[in-house]
Amino acid sequence: KVAGNASLISELCFTGRDFDARTALRMGLVSREVQGSGPQVRDAAIELARAIAAMSPLAVAGTKANLIYARDHSVSDSLGYVATWNGAALQSRDLATSALARISKTKPAFSRL
């Protein structure tokens, strides 16, 4: 499924036009531009991966599942899907772990999925 501007995606596919990172950012095809070359890009990717890994695995998996589901379903159906995931998340230990870590100003240690 095409995400974003279908006209732009069609144009890029039909023409094979080259573009740089700044243009990709402007078009909304990437979330950010990293200055530098290989090592800087790798470091930025590792930093992002660490930030995601520090989150609740259940919350990350649920967010990913809900984003993918919402892309192909109605708002009404997607809200029902979110409600199901939220109900499961409320029963997990991750919510209490996160709340206690925030109160005590410490890093949460989440269970693996």
N, CA and C of each residue as an Amber inpcrd file, in Angstrom:
protein
   339
   0.8470000  -1.1780000   0.0000000   0.0000000   0.0000000   0.0000000
   0.8850000   1.2310000   0.0000000   0.5170000   2.2240000  -0.7760000
   1.2670000   3.4670000  -0.8500000   0.9570000   4.3090000   0.3820000
   1.9990000   4.7430000   1.0630000   1.8350000   5.6310000   2.2140000
   2.1840000   7.0460000   1.7870000   1.4210000   8.0070000   2.2590000
   1.7290000   9.3960000   1.9330000   1.0620000   9.8460000   0.6560000
   1.7350000  10.7040000  -0.0710000   1.2110000  11.3380000  -1.2640000
   1.3160000  10.3730000  -2.4490000   0.2120000   9.7940000  -2.8570000
   0.2190000   8.8060000  -3.9410000   0.7000000   9.4150000  -5.2560000
   0.3970000  10.6870000  -5.4850000   0.8420000  11.3480000  -6.7120000
   2.3650000  11.4580000  -6.7400000   2.9480000  11.8570000  -5.6260000
   4.4020000  11.9620000  -5.5440000   5.0570000  10.5930000  -5.7030000
   4.5290000   9.5970000  -5.0150000   5.0950000   8.2490000  -5.1000000
   5.0070000   7.7410000  -6.5420000   3.8800000   7.9810000  -7.1960000
   3.7310000   7.5680000  -8.6000000   4.7650000   8.2590000  -9.4730000
   4.9150000   9.5730000  -9.2960000   5.8960000  10.3250000 -10.0900000
   7.3020000   9.7550000  -9.9030000   7.6830000   9.4990000  -8.6600000
   9.0230000   8.9710000  -8.3940000   9.2050000   7.5830000  -9.0050000
   8.1860000   6.7500000  -8.9160000   8.2630000   5.4010000  -9.4980000
   8.3230000   5.4480000 -11.0240000   7.5180000   6.3220000 -11.6280000
   7.4620000   6.3930000 -13.0910000   8.7120000   7.0200000 -13.6970000
   9.3120000   7.9810000 -12.9810000  10.4530000   8.7000000 -13.5510000
  11.8040000   8.1780000 -13.0790000  11.8480000   7.5060000 -11.9330000
  13.1220000   7.0610000 -11.3810000  14.0200000   8.2200000 -10.9900000
  13.4210000   9.3680000 -10.7360000  14.1690000  10.5890000 -10.4110000
  14.9990000  10.4100000  -9.1420000  16.2490000  10.8490000  -9.2030000
  17.1180000  10.8510000  -8.0390000  16.8220000  12.0760000  -7.1820000
  17.0380000  11.9500000  -5.8700000  16.8970000  13.0960000  -4.9820000
  17.7770000  12.8560000  -3.7680000  18.1470000  13.9410000  -3.1130000
  19.0420000  13.8510000  -1.9630000  18.2420000  13.7290000  -0.6640000
  18.9670000  13.6100000   0.4380000  18.3300000  13.4160000   1.7430000
  17.4570000  14.5980000   2.1360000  17.9050000  15.8060000   1.8610000
  17.1240000  16.9960000   2.2220000  15.7890000  17.0060000   1.4760000
  15.8210000  16.6150000   0.2010000  14.5910000  16.5510000  -0.5870000
  13.6830000  15.4450000  -0.0570000  14.2610000  14.3080000   0.2980000
  13.4690000  13.2120000   0.8750000  12.7920000  13.6600000   2.1630000
  13.4920000  14.4610000   2.9640000  12.9100000  14.9940000   4.1910000
  11.7550000  15.9350000   3.8700000  11.9700000  16.8320000   2.9240000
  10.9250000  17.7760000   2.5280000   9.6930000  17.0440000   1.9950000
   9.9020000  15.9400000   1.2790000   8.7920000  15.1640000   0.7160000
   8.0890000  14.3150000   1.7700000   8.6770000  14.1990000   2.9480000
   8.0810000  13.3820000   4.0050000   8.3880000  11.9010000   3.8800000
   9.4210000  11.5680000   3.1000000   9.7800000  10.1570000   2.9180000
  10.6890000   9.6390000   4.0270000  11.3260000  10.5460000   4.7620000
  12.1700000  10.1880000   5.9030000  11.7970000  11.0910000   7.0670000
  12.0980000  10.6560000   8.2780000  11.7200000  11.4250000   9.4570000
  12.7430000  12.4820000   9.8320000  13.9950000  12.2830000   9.4200000
  15.0160000  13.2870000   9.6860000  16.2270000  13.0630000   8.7920000
  17.0340000  14.1170000   8.7020000  18.2590000  14.0590000   7.9240000
  19.4280000  14.0710000   8.9020000  20.3740000  13.1700000   8.7130000
  21.5530000  13.1000000   9.5640000  22.7210000  13.7040000   8.7990000
  23.3650000  14.6720000   9.4180000  24.5370000  15.3040000   8.8040000
  25.7290000  14.3620000   8.9410000  26.5340000  14.2720000   7.9190000
  27.7340000  13.4570000   7.9750000  27.6540000  12.2940000   7.0210000
  28.5220000  11.3150000   7.2680000  28.5760000  10.1450000   6.3920000
  28.3380000   8.8870000   7.2170000  28.8910000   7.7650000   6.7570000
  28.6400000   6.4620000   7.3580000  28.6650000   6.4150000   8.8760000
  29.7460000   6.8270000   9.5240000  29.8030000   6.7210000  10.9870000
  28.7300000   7.5550000  11.6940000  28.4580000   8.7570000  11.1890000
  27.4460000   9.6050000  11.8200000  26.0460000   9.0210000  11.6340000
  25.7920000   8.4860000  10.4650000  24.4850000   7.8610000  10.2100000
  24.3170000   6.6330000  11.0950000  25.3670000   5.8080000  11.1860000
  25.3160000   4.6280000  12.0520000  25.0640000   5.0340000  13.5000000
  25.7880000   6.0470000  13.9900000  25.6140000   6.5010000  15.3670000
  24.2040000   7.0140000  15.6210000  23.6500000   7.7330000  14.6540000
  22.2710000   8.2360000  14.7940000  21.2780000   7.0790000  14.8220000
  21.5180000   6.0660000  13.9870000  20.6280000   4.8940000  13.9600000
  20.7010000   4.1300000  15.2830000  21.9010000   3.9940000  15.8270000
  22.0640000   3.2970000  17.1140000  21.4070000   4.0890000  18.2330000
  21.5520000   5.4060000  18.2020000  20.9110000   6.2560000  19.2120000
  19.3880000   6.1010000  19.1650000  18.8260000   6.0930000  17.9660000
  17.3840000   5.9070000  17.8180000  16.9660000   4.5250000  18.3010000
  17.7310000   3.4910000  17.9330000  17.4190000   2.1300000  18.3640000
  17.4580000   2.0130000  19.8880000  18.4230000   2.6620000  20.5140000
  18.5100000   2.6350000  21.9890000  17.3070000   3.3270000  22.6290000
  16.8930000   4.4560000  22.0350000  15.7310000   5.1710000  22.5730000
  14.4760000   4.3060000  22.4840000  14.3130000   3.5950000  21.3760000
  13.1540000   2.7050000  21.2210000  13.2720000   1.5200000  22.1740000
  14.4740000   0.9520000  22.2920000  14.6870000  -0.2140000  23.1630000
  14.4630000   0.1160000  24.6300000  14.5820000   1.3860000  25.0110000
  14.3640000   1.7840000  26.4020000  12.8820000   1.8350000  26.7620000
  12.0290000   1.7930000  25.7670000  10.5860000   1.8340000  25.9850000
  10.0510000   0.4460000  26.3360000   8.8520000   0.4150000  26.8140000
   8.1850000  -0.8590000  27.0930000   8.0530000  -1.6520000  25.7990000
   8.5700000  -2.8910000  25.7740000   8.4290000  -3.6990000  24.5590000
   6.9610000  -3.8960000  24.1680000   6.1030000  -4.0390000  25.1480000
   4.6720000  -4.1990000  24.8580000   4.1090000  -2.9320000  24.2250000
   4.5060000  -1.7680000  24.7370000   4.0270000  -0.5060000  24.1780000
   4.5360000  -0.3050000  22.7510000   5.7910000  -0.6450000  22.5050000
   6.3520000  -0.5000000  21.1570000   5.6430000  -1.4440000  20.1890000
   5.4920000  -2.6960000  20.5930000   4.8170000  -3.6710000  19.7240000
   3.3640000  -3.2670000  19.4750000   2.6940000  -2.8020000  20.5220000
   1.3050000  -2.3770000  20.3800000   1.1650000  -1.1610000  19.4830000
   2.0600000  -0.2090000  19.6460000   2.0330000   0.9890000  18.8030000
   2.2530000   0.6160000  17.3460000   3.2270000  -0.2520000  17.1030000
   3.4960000  -0.6810000  15.7250000   2.2770000  -1.3920000  15.1430000
   1.6970000  -2.3030000  15.8920000   0.5260000  -3.0360000  15.4050000
  -0.6300000  -2.0900000  15.1160000  -0.8420000  -1.1050000  15.9970000
  -1.9430000  -0.1660000  15.7990000  -1.7050000   0.7640000  14.6190000
  -0.4740000   1.2110000  14.4230000  -0.1780000   2.0570000  13.2640000
  -0.4130000   1.3020000  11.9550000   0.0290000   0.0620000  11.9010000
  -0.1520000  -0.7450000  10.6930000  -1.6340000  -1.0310000  10.4590000
  -2.3570000  -1.3780000  11.5190000  -3.7810000  -1.6610000  11.3950000
  -4.5440000  -0.4270000  10.9030000  -4.2520000   0.7330000  11.5050000
  -4.9790000   1.9630000  11.1690000  -4.7500000   2.3860000   9.7230000
  -3.6260000   2.0270000   9.1700000  -3.3100000   2.3940000   7.7910000
  -4.3120000   1.7800000   6.8060000  -4.8430000   0.6130000   7.1300000
  -5.6950000  -0.1230000   6.1880000  -7.1410000  -0.2920000   6.6480000
  -7.5180000   0.3610000   7.7570000  -8.8770000   0.1890000   8.2770000
  -9.5090000   1.5450000   8.5950000 -10.8020000   1.5270000   8.8130000
 -11.5310000   2.7620000   9.1200000 -11.1420000   3.2770000  10.5060000
 -11.4710000   4.5320000  10.7670000 -11.2060000   5.1190000  12.0830000
 -11.9560000   4.3420000  13.1540000 -13.2000000   4.0260000  12.8820000
 -14.0100000   3.2940000  13.8520000 -13.3980000   1.9280000  14.1830000
 -13.0300000   1.1800000  13.1540000 -12.3990000  -0.1250000  13.3820000
 -11.0730000   0.0250000  14.1270000 -10.3100000   1.0380000  13.7580000
  -9.0080000   1.2570000  14.3840000  -9.1420000   1.6180000  15.8520000
 -10.1620000   2.4100000  16.2000000 -10.3820000   2.7480000  17.6040000
 -10.7230000   1.5060000  18.4250000 -11.4820000   0.5980000  17.8450000
 -11.7670000  -0.6670000  18.5260000 -10.5120000  -1.4930000  18.7280000
  -9.6490000  -1.5020000  17.7500000  -8.3790000  -2.2320000  17.8330000
  -7.4870000  -1.6360000  18.9200000  -7.4290000  -0.2990000  18.9560000
  -6.6480000   0.3880000  19.9930000  -7.2020000   0.0500000  21.3730000
  -8.5120000   0.0380000  21.5060000  -9.1240000  -0.2660000  22.8080000
  -8.7310000  -1.6560000  23.2960000  -8.6830000  -2.6210000  22.3830000
  -8.2750000  -3.9740000  22.7450000  -6.8270000  -3.9910000  23.2240000
  -5.9540000  -3.3340000  22.4720000  -4.5360000  -3.2650000  22.8730000
  -4.3870000  -2.5350000  24.2050000  -5.1210000  -1.4390000  24.3930000
  -5.0220000  -0.6950000  25.6510000  -5.4760000  -1.5430000  26.8290000
  -6.5200000  -2.3270000  26.6250000  -6.9860000  -3.2140000  27.6970000
  -5.9150000  -4.2100000  28.1010000  -5.2230000  -4.7530000  27.1210000
  -4.1340000  -5.6940000  27.4220000  -2.9780000  -4.9800000  28.1050000
  -2.6550000  -3.7850000  27.6520000  -1.5300000  -3.0340000  28.2300000
  -1.7910000  -2.6720000  29.6850000  -3.0350000  -2.3600000  30.0070000
  -3.3770000  -2.0060000  31.3860000  -3.1870000  -3.1870000  32.3420000
  -3.2150000  -4.4050000  31.8170000  -3.0390000  -5.5930000  32.6490000
  -1.5770000  -6.0330000  32.7560000  -0.6990000  -5.3530000  32.0300000
   0.7090000  -5.7400000  32.0490000   1.4260000  -5.0710000  33.2260000
   2.6100000  -5.5570000  33.5170000   3.4290000  -4.9680000  34.5750000
   4.1070000  -3.6780000  34.0970000   4.1520000  -3.4820000  32.7920000
   4.8750000  -2.3400000  32.2410000   4.3100000  -1.0020000  32.7010000
   3.0070000  -0.9140000  32.8660000   2.3950000   0.3400000  33.2920000
   2.8780000   0.7200000  34.6870000   2.8330000  -0.2160000  35.6140000
   3.3070000   0.0490000  36.9800000   4.8090000   0.3200000  36.9950000
   5.5550000  -0.4390000  36.2220000   7.0080000  -0.2350000  36.1370000
   7.3200000   1.1750000  35.6690000   6.6230000   1.6190000  34.6530000
   6.8340000   2.9590000  34.1060000   6.4580000   4.0320000  35.1190000
   5.3220000   3.8700000  35.7550000   4.8640000   4.8660000  36.7380000
   5.8350000   4.9520000  37.9170000   6.2600000   3.8270000  38.4420000
   7.1980000   3.8340000  39.5770000   8.5410000   4.4460000  39.1850000
   9.0040000   4.1670000  38.0010000  10.2730000   4.7440000  37.5420000
  10.1550000   6.2580000  37.4150000   9.0300000   6.7150000  36.9170000
   8.8440000   8.1680000  36.7650000   8.7940000   8.8470000  38.1300000
   8.0790000   8.2380000  39.0540000   7.9710000   8.8180000  40.4030000
   9.3330000   8.8520000  41.0830000  10.0900000   7.7730000  40.9520000
  11.3940000   7.6840000  41.6170000  12.5280000   8.2720000  40.7820000
  12.1830000   8.7910000  39.6010000  13.1700000   9.3990000  38.6900000
  14.3170000   8.4340000  38.3760000  13.9360000   7.1810000  38.0750000
  14.9020000   6.1600000  37.6870000  14.5230000   5.6220000  36.3170000
  15.4190000   4.8370000  35.7380000  15.1400000   4.2120000  34.4470000
  14.2960000   2.9570000  34.6730000  13.2220000   2.7930000  33.9220000
  12.4310000   1.5620000  34.0740000  13.1510000   0.3520000  33.4900000
  12.9350000  -0.7910000  34.1180000  13.4710000  -2.0630000  33.5950000
  12.2660000  -2.9230000  33.2270000  11.9690000  -2.9690000  31.9400000
  10.7930000  -3.6820000  31.4620000  11.1040000  -5.1430000  31.2290000
  10.0700000  -5.9750000  31.3520000  10.1940000  -7.3940000  31.0230000
  10.2470000  -7.5590000  29.5240000  10.8620000  -8.6340000  29.0930000
  10.8830000  -8.9360000  27.6680000   9.5120000  -9.4610000  27.2510000
   9.1930000  -9.3510000  25.9830000   7.9170000  -9.8930000  25.4850000
   7.9220000 -11.3880000  25.5110000
